[in-house]
Structures are given as structure tokens and as C-alpha cells.
C-alpha positions as CSV (number, residue, x, y, z in Angstrom):
1,M,8.8,15.1,3.2
2,A,9.7,11.3,2.9
3,Q,7.4,10.3,5.3
4,I,4.5,11.8,3.4
5,A,5.6,10.3,0.0
6,L,5.8,6.7,1.7
7,L,2.3,7.5,3.3
8,A,0.8,8.3,0.0
9,V,2.2,5.2,-1.5
10,A,0.8,3.0,1.2
11,V,-2.7,4.6,0.6
12,G,-2.5,3.7,-2.8
13,M,-1.3,0.2,-2.2
14,L,-4.0,-0.2,0.3
15,F,-6.5,1.0,-2.3
16,V,-5.5,-1.6,-4.8
17,G,-5.4,-4.2,-2.1
18,V,-9.0,-3.5,-0.9
19,Q,-10.3,-3.5,-4.5
20,G,-8.5,-6.6,-5.6
21,L,-10.1,-8.4,-2.6
22,R,-13.4,-7.1,-3.4
23,G,-12.9,-8.4,-7.1
24,V,-13.5,-4.9,-8.6
25,P,-11.9,-4.7,-12.3
26,D,-9.7,-2.1,-13.2
27,S,-10.3,0.5,-16.1
28,N,-9.3,-2.3,-18.3
29,G,-11.5,-4.8,-17.1
30,K,-8.7,-7.2,-15.4
31,K,-9.0,-8.3,-11.7
32,T,-6.3,-8.5,-9.2
33,S,-5.7,-11.7,-7.9
34,P,-6.1,-12.4,-4.1
35,A,-2.5,-13.1,-3.8
36,V,-1.4,-10.0,-5.1
37,A,-3.9,-8.0,-3.1
38,I,-2.9,-9.6,0.0
39,V,0.8,-8.7,-0.7
40,C,-0.2,-5.2,-1.5
41,L,-2.0,-4.9,1.8
42,L,1.2,-6.5,3.8
43,L,3.5,-4.2,1.8
44,A,1.3,-1.0,2.5
45,A,1.3,-2.1,6.1
46,G,5.2,-2.6,6.0
47,L,5.4,1.0,4.3
48,V,3.4,2.5,7.2
49,V,5.5,1.1,9.9
50,F,8.7,2.4,8.4
51,A,7.5,5.7,7.4
52,L,6.2,6.4,10.8
53,L,8.5,4.3,13.4
54,V,11.6,3.6,11.6
55,L,12.3,6.6,9.3
56,P,12.1,9.4,12.2
57,N,14.7,7.5,14.0
58,L,17.2,7.5,11.1
59,F,17.8,11.3,11.4
């Protein structure tokens, strides 16, 4: 169950990162800076690795 939740968060972070790199504004008209978008993509990749490789080995 925790894996599904972490993967859902990772998908959301991937979406934010990709939209930020594309320069698409959010609903308020603000754009995400490229540095924040790259950090979101890196954190999303880390979450996927943790959810699929590390978490199953803990239990």
C-alpha cells in the first residue's frame, strides 16, 4: 500500500517537473523555475527507486 502511495506522489512530481521545464503556468499564472522542476524530477526518480527497490526489502 505504501508503494502505491509513493508511486502516486512520484507521478505527481514528474508532472510538475515536466510542466515546469516546458514553461507551462499553473492555474494562478505562475511558472515553476527550471531549478525547482529539475529537483522535482530527481526527487520523483528517487521515490520510484525507494518504492520499488528499497521498501520491499525492508519487510
